[in-house]
Amino acid sequence: MNMQKKYDVFISYSHKDKYIADGICANFEANSVKCWYAPRDIKPGEEWSDAIMSALERSKVFILVFSKHSNNSIQVYNEITTAVKNGCHIIPFCVDSVEMKKQRSCLLDVLL
């Protein structure tokens, strides 16, 4: 990928954990860390999936708000897959004590 990284952090979360993701984003940005955060950074009329995939290509770090909700989210799974393919550094932020689904943990095992 030749595209220059534009965002320091991409925050991935289930919409049910928005309040946690809001706090993570606010903390990073208060410390001058540039975040990409849906739905805030999706332009009007832009396709959600296109915006997310483009942002993942331009992000250095992928923060996964890992919860029972994100563990069951197909969208979060797609974001993890794309982050791995794009070489993002993945950092899980665990908020629930649940075992990661096998298909997700296999993706992350590649990084460890």
Short mmCIF file of N, CA and C in Angstrom, two decimals:
data_model
loop_
_atom_site.label_atom_id
_atom_site.label_comp_id
_atom_site.label_asym_id
_atom_site.label_seq_id
_atom_site.Cartn_x
_atom_site.Cartn_y
_atom_site.Cartn_z
N MET A 1 0.85 -1.18 0.00
CA MET A 1 0.00 0.00 0.00
C MET A 1 0.89 1.24 0.00
N ASN A 2 0.69 2.11 -0.95
CA ASN A 2 1.50 3.31 -1.09
C ASN A 2 0.87 4.54 -0.46
N MET A 3 -0.36 4.39 -0.03
CA MET A 3 -1.10 5.53 0.50
C MET A 3 -0.51 5.98 1.84
N GLN A 4 -0.31 7.26 2.00
CA GLN A 4 0.22 7.79 3.24
C GLN A 4 -0.82 7.66 4.35
N LYS A 5 -0.36 7.30 5.54
CA LYS A 5 -1.26 7.16 6.69
C LYS A 5 -1.72 8.54 7.13
N LYS A 6 -3.03 8.70 7.24
CA LYS A 6 -3.61 9.99 7.60
C LYS A 6 -4.07 10.03 9.06
N TYR A 7 -4.50 8.87 9.55
CA TYR A 7 -5.02 8.80 10.92
C TYR A 7 -4.06 8.02 11.80
N ASP A 8 -3.94 8.47 13.05
CA ASP A 8 -3.15 7.72 14.01
C ASP A 8 -3.90 6.47 14.46
N VAL A 9 -5.22 6.63 14.67
CA VAL A 9 -6.02 5.56 15.27
C VAL A 9 -7.37 5.43 14.58
N PHE A 10 -7.75 4.19 14.31
CA PHE A 10 -9.10 3.84 13.87
C PHE A 10 -9.75 3.13 15.05
N ILE A 11 -10.92 3.58 15.47
CA ILE A 11 -11.61 2.98 16.61
C ILE A 11 -12.75 2.12 16.11
N SER A 12 -12.68 0.83 16.43
CA SER A 12 -13.69 -0.14 16.03
C SER A 12 -14.49 -0.56 17.25
N TYR A 13 -15.82 -0.53 17.12
CA TYR A 13 -16.67 -0.85 18.26
C TYR A 13 -18.06 -1.23 17.80
N SER A 14 -18.79 -1.91 18.65
CA SER A 14 -20.21 -2.15 18.42
C SER A 14 -20.96 -0.89 18.83
N HIS A 15 -22.02 -0.57 18.10
CA HIS A 15 -22.79 0.64 18.46
C HIS A 15 -23.33 0.55 19.89
N LYS A 16 -23.43 -0.66 20.43
CA LYS A 16 -23.89 -0.82 21.82
C LYS A 16 -22.83 -0.38 22.83
N ASP A 17 -21.60 -0.20 22.38
CA ASP A 17 -20.50 0.25 23.24
C ASP A 17 -20.05 1.66 22.89
N LYS A 18 -20.92 2.43 22.27
CA LYS A 18 -20.57 3.77 21.80
C LYS A 18 -20.03 4.66 22.92
N TYR A 19 -20.63 4.58 24.09
CA TYR A 19 -20.18 5.45 25.20
C TYR A 19 -18.73 5.16 25.58
N ILE A 20 -18.30 3.92 25.46
CA ILE A 20 -16.90 3.58 25.75
C ILE A 20 -16.00 4.12 24.64
N ALA A 21 -16.41 3.90 23.39
CA ALA A 21 -15.64 4.39 22.25
C ALA A 21 -15.55 5.92 22.26
N ASP A 22 -16.63 6.59 22.66
CA ASP A 22 -16.62 8.05 22.78
C ASP A 22 -15.51 8.50 23.73
N GLY A 23 -15.40 7.83 24.86
CA GLY A 23 -14.38 8.18 25.86
C GLY A 23 -12.97 7.94 25.35
N ILE A 24 -12.77 6.82 24.67
CA ILE A 24 -11.46 6.51 24.10
C ILE A 24 -11.06 7.58 23.09
N CYS A 25 -11.99 7.91 22.20
CA CYS A 25 -11.72 8.92 21.17
C CYS A 25 -11.41 10.27 21.81
N ALA A 26 -12.21 10.68 22.77
CA ALA A 26 -12.00 11.97 23.43
C ALA A 26 -10.63 12.03 24.12
N ASN A 27 -10.24 10.94 24.77
CA ASN A 27 -8.94 10.90 25.44
C ASN A 27 -7.79 11.02 24.44
N PHE A 28 -7.87 10.26 23.37
CA PHE A 28 -6.81 10.34 22.36
C PHE A 28 -6.73 11.74 21.77
N GLU A 29 -7.87 12.28 21.36
CA GLU A 29 -7.86 13.58 20.70
C GLU A 29 -7.47 14.71 21.64
N ALA A 30 -7.74 14.57 22.92
CA ALA A 30 -7.28 15.56 23.90
C ALA A 30 -5.76 15.57 23.99
N ASN A 31 -5.15 14.49 23.53
CA ASN A 31 -3.69 14.38 23.54
C ASN A 31 -3.11 14.42 22.13
N SER A 32 -3.83 15.07 21.22
CA SER A 32 -3.38 15.32 19.84
C SER A 32 -3.15 14.06 19.01
N VAL A 33 -3.90 13.00 19.31
CA VAL A 33 -3.86 11.78 18.51
C VAL A 33 -5.05 11.84 17.56
N LYS A 34 -4.79 11.81 16.26
CA LYS A 34 -5.85 11.95 15.26
C LYS A 34 -6.58 10.62 15.09
N CYS A 35 -7.88 10.63 15.36
CA CYS A 35 -8.70 9.43 15.30
C CYS A 35 -9.68 9.48 14.14
N TRP A 36 -9.97 8.30 13.60
CA TRP A 36 -11.08 8.14 12.68
C TRP A 36 -12.14 7.39 13.47
N TYR A 37 -13.35 7.96 13.45
CA TYR A 37 -14.39 7.47 14.34
C TYR A 37 -15.75 7.58 13.66
N ALA A 38 -16.38 6.42 13.45
CA ALA A 38 -17.73 6.41 12.86
C ALA A 38 -18.77 6.63 13.96
N PRO A 39 -19.83 7.27 13.67
CA PRO A 39 -20.24 7.82 12.38
C PRO A 39 -19.74 9.24 12.13
N ARG A 40 -19.05 9.81 13.10
CA ARG A 40 -18.61 11.20 13.02
C ARG A 40 -17.86 11.52 11.73
N ASP A 41 -16.97 10.63 11.30
CA ASP A 41 -16.09 10.92 10.18
C ASP A 41 -16.59 10.41 8.83
N ILE A 42 -17.83 9.99 8.77
CA ILE A 42 -18.42 9.60 7.50
C ILE A 42 -19.14 10.81 6.93
N LYS A 43 -18.75 11.19 5.71
CA LYS A 43 -19.32 12.38 5.08
C LYS A 43 -20.75 12.12 4.64
N PRO A 44 -21.60 13.13 4.65
CA PRO A 44 -22.97 12.96 4.16
C PRO A 44 -22.98 12.40 2.75
N GLY A 45 -23.79 11.38 2.53
CA GLY A 45 -23.91 10.77 1.22
C GLY A 45 -22.86 9.71 0.92
N GLU A 46 -21.84 9.61 1.75
CA GLU A 46 -20.79 8.62 1.54
C GLU A 46 -21.28 7.25 2.00
N GLU A 47 -20.95 6.22 1.24
CA GLU A 47 -21.28 4.86 1.63
C GLU A 47 -20.50 4.50 2.89
N TRP A 48 -21.20 3.97 3.87
CA TRP A 48 -20.55 3.62 5.14
C TRP A 48 -19.39 2.66 4.94
N SER A 49 -19.63 1.57 4.21
CA SER A 49 -18.57 0.56 4.05
C SER A 49 -17.37 1.13 3.31
N ASP A 50 -17.59 1.97 2.31
CA ASP A 50 -16.48 2.60 1.58
C ASP A 50 -15.67 3.51 2.49
N ALA A 51 -16.38 4.30 3.30
CA ALA A 51 -15.71 5.22 4.22
C ALA A 51 -14.86 4.46 5.23
N ILE A 52 -15.41 3.39 5.77
CA ILE A 52 -14.70 2.60 6.77
C ILE A 52 -13.47 1.93 6.16
N MET A 53 -13.62 1.32 5.00
CA MET A 53 -12.49 0.64 4.37
C MET A 53 -11.39 1.63 3.99
N SER A 54 -11.77 2.79 3.50
CA SER A 54 -10.78 3.82 3.15
C SER A 54 -10.04 4.30 4.39
N ALA A 55 -10.77 4.51 5.47
CA ALA A 55 -10.13 4.97 6.71
C ALA A 55 -9.17 3.91 7.26
N LEU A 56 -9.54 2.65 7.15
CA LEU A 56 -8.66 1.58 7.62
C LEU A 56 -7.37 1.55 6.82
N GLU A 57 -7.44 1.83 5.54
CA GLU A 57 -6.24 1.86 4.70
C GLU A 57 -5.32 3.00 5.11
N ARG A 58 -5.88 4.04 5.72
CA ARG A 58 -5.10 5.23 6.06
C ARG A 58 -4.81 5.36 7.55
N SER A 59 -5.02 4.28 8.31
CA SER A 59 -4.80 4.32 9.76
C SER A 59 -3.58 3.51 10.16
N LYS A 60 -2.88 3.99 11.16
CA LYS A 60 -1.69 3.31 11.67
C LYS A 60 -2.05 2.25 12.71
N VAL A 61 -2.99 2.60 13.58
CA VAL A 61 -3.35 1.74 14.71
C VAL A 61 -4.84 1.49 14.70
N PHE A 62 -5.21 0.28 15.04
CA PHE A 62 -6.61 -0.15 15.10
C PHE A 62 -6.91 -0.48 16.56
N ILE A 63 -7.79 0.31 17.16
CA ILE A 63 -8.23 0.03 18.54
C ILE A 63 -9.53 -0.74 18.45
N LEU A 64 -9.55 -1.94 19.01
CA LEU A 64 -10.75 -2.76 19.04
C LEU A 64 -11.36 -2.68 20.43
N VAL A 65 -12.53 -2.05 20.54
CA VAL A 65 -13.26 -2.07 21.80
C VAL A 65 -13.91 -3.45 21.85
N PHE A 66 -13.26 -4.35 22.59
CA PHE A 66 -13.70 -5.74 22.61
C PHE A 66 -14.69 -5.98 23.73
N SER A 67 -15.88 -6.41 23.33
CA SER A 67 -16.96 -6.68 24.29
C SER A 67 -17.78 -7.85 23.78
N LYS A 68 -18.75 -8.26 24.57
CA LYS A 68 -19.66 -9.31 24.10
C LYS A 68 -20.40 -8.85 22.84
N HIS A 69 -20.60 -7.54 22.73
CA HIS A 69 -21.30 -6.99 21.56
C HIS A 69 -20.41 -7.01 20.32
N SER A 70 -19.19 -6.53 20.44
CA SER A 70 -18.30 -6.51 19.27
C SER A 70 -17.89 -7.92 18.87
N ASN A 71 -17.87 -8.82 19.83
CA ASN A 71 -17.52 -10.21 19.54
C ASN A 71 -18.55 -10.85 18.61
N ASN A 72 -19.77 -10.34 18.61
CA ASN A 72 -20.85 -10.87 17.78
C ASN A 72 -21.16 -10.01 16.56
N SER A 73 -20.38 -8.96 16.34
CA SER A 73 -20.65 -8.02 15.25
C SER A 73 -19.93 -8.44 13.97
N ILE A 74 -20.70 -8.65 12.92
CA ILE A 74 -20.11 -8.98 11.62
C ILE A 74 -19.30 -7.79 11.09
N GLN A 75 -19.80 -6.57 11.31
CA GLN A 75 -19.09 -5.38 10.85
C GLN A 75 -17.73 -5.26 11.54
N VAL A 76 -17.70 -5.48 12.84
CA VAL A 76 -16.41 -5.42 13.56
C VAL A 76 -15.47 -6.50 13.03
N TYR A 77 -15.99 -7.69 12.77
CA TYR A 77 -15.16 -8.76 12.19
C TYR A 77 -14.57 -8.31 10.85
N ASN A 78 -15.39 -7.70 10.00
CA ASN A 78 -14.90 -7.21 8.70
C ASN A 78 -13.82 -6.15 8.89
N GLU A 79 -13.99 -5.29 9.89
CA GLU A 79 -13.00 -4.25 10.16
C GLU A 79 -11.68 -4.88 10.64
N ILE A 80 -11.75 -5.89 11.50
CA ILE A 80 -10.54 -6.57 11.97
C ILE A 80 -9.82 -7.19 10.78
N THR A 81 -10.57 -7.87 9.93
CA THR A 81 -9.99 -8.52 8.75
C THR A 81 -9.26 -7.50 7.88
N THR A 82 -9.89 -6.38 7.63
CA THR A 82 -9.28 -5.33 6.80
C THR A 82 -8.06 -4.73 7.48
N ALA A 83 -8.14 -4.52 8.79
CA ALA A 83 -7.00 -3.97 9.53
C ALA A 83 -5.79 -4.90 9.43
N VAL A 84 -6.03 -6.20 9.57
CA VAL A 84 -4.94 -7.18 9.45
C VAL A 84 -4.33 -7.11 8.05
N LYS A 85 -5.18 -7.09 7.04
CA LYS A 85 -4.70 -7.05 5.65
C LYS A 85 -3.89 -5.79 5.37
N ASN A 86 -4.24 -4.68 6.02
CA ASN A 86 -3.57 -3.40 5.78
C ASN A 86 -2.38 -3.17 6.70
N GLY A 87 -2.07 -4.13 7.54
CA GLY A 87 -0.90 -4.00 8.39
C GLY A 87 -1.04 -3.04 9.55
N CYS A 88 -2.27 -2.77 9.98
CA CYS A 88 -2.47 -1.90 11.15
C CYS A 88 -1.95 -2.60 12.40
N HIS A 89 -1.46 -1.83 13.32
CA HIS A 89 -1.14 -2.35 14.65
C HIS A 89 -2.47 -2.45 15.39
N ILE A 90 -2.78 -3.63 15.89
CA ILE A 90 -4.08 -3.85 16.53
C ILE A 90 -3.92 -3.91 18.03
N ILE A 91 -4.73 -3.09 18.70
CA ILE A 91 -4.71 -3.05 20.16
C ILE A 91 -6.13 -3.29 20.67
N PRO A 92 -6.35 -4.43 21.33
CA PRO A 92 -7.68 -4.67 21.89
C PRO A 92 -7.84 -3.93 23.22
N PHE A 93 -8.99 -3.31 23.39
CA PHE A 93 -9.37 -2.64 24.64
C PHE A 93 -10.55 -3.45 25.18
N CYS A 94 -10.25 -4.35 26.11
CA CYS A 94 -11.25 -5.32 26.57
C CYS A 94 -12.14 -4.70 27.65
N VAL A 95 -13.44 -4.79 27.43
CA VAL A 95 -14.40 -4.25 28.40
C VAL A 95 -15.28 -5.34 29.00
N ASP A 96 -15.23 -6.53 28.42
CA ASP A 96 -15.99 -7.68 28.93
C ASP A 96 -15.04 -8.86 29.06
N SER A 97 -15.35 -9.72 29.99
CA SER A 97 -14.57 -10.93 30.16
C SER A 97 -15.26 -12.06 29.39
N VAL A 98 -15.08 -12.03 28.07
CA VAL A 98 -15.65 -13.07 27.21
C VAL A 98 -14.54 -13.62 26.33
N GLU A 99 -14.70 -14.87 25.94
CA GLU A 99 -13.72 -15.47 25.05
C GLU A 99 -13.99 -15.01 23.62
N MET A 100 -12.92 -14.61 22.96
CA MET A 100 -13.06 -14.15 21.59
C MET A 100 -13.46 -15.31 20.70
N LYS A 101 -14.41 -15.06 19.79
CA LYS A 101 -14.82 -16.09 18.84
C LYS A 101 -13.60 -16.58 18.07
N LYS A 102 -13.60 -17.86 17.78
CA LYS A 102 -12.44 -18.49 17.14
C LYS A 102 -12.01 -17.79 15.86
N GLN A 103 -12.96 -17.42 15.00
CA GLN A 103 -12.58 -16.79 13.73
C GLN A 103 -11.88 -15.46 13.95
N ARG A 104 -12.23 -14.73 15.01
CA ARG A 104 -11.57 -13.46 15.31
C ARG A 104 -10.21 -13.70 15.94
N SER A 105 -10.13 -14.63 16.87
CA SER A 105 -8.86 -14.89 17.55
C SER A 105 -7.82 -15.43 16.56
N CYS A 106 -8.25 -16.20 15.57
CA CYS A 106 -7.31 -16.69 14.55
C CYS A 106 -6.69 -15.53 13.79
N LEU A 107 -7.48 -14.51 13.50
CA LEU A 107 -6.94 -13.32 12.82
C LEU A 107 -5.89 -12.64 13.68
N LEU A 108 -6.20 -12.48 14.96
CA LEU A 108 -5.27 -11.79 15.85
C LEU A 108 -4.04 -12.64 16.16
N ASP A 109 -4.17 -13.97 16.14
CA ASP A 109 -3.02 -14.84 16.37
C ASP A 109 -1.93 -14.59 15.34
N VAL A 110 -2.31 -14.22 14.15
CA VAL A 110 -1.33 -13.92 13.09
C VAL A 110 -0.41 -12.80 13.52
N LEU A 111 -0.92 -11.89 14.34
CA LEU A 111 -0.15 -10.72 14.75
C LEU A 111 0.75 -10.97 15.94
N LEU A 112 0.44 -12.00 16.70
CA LEU A 112 1.18 -12.26 17.94
C LEU A 112 2.39 -13.15 17.74
#
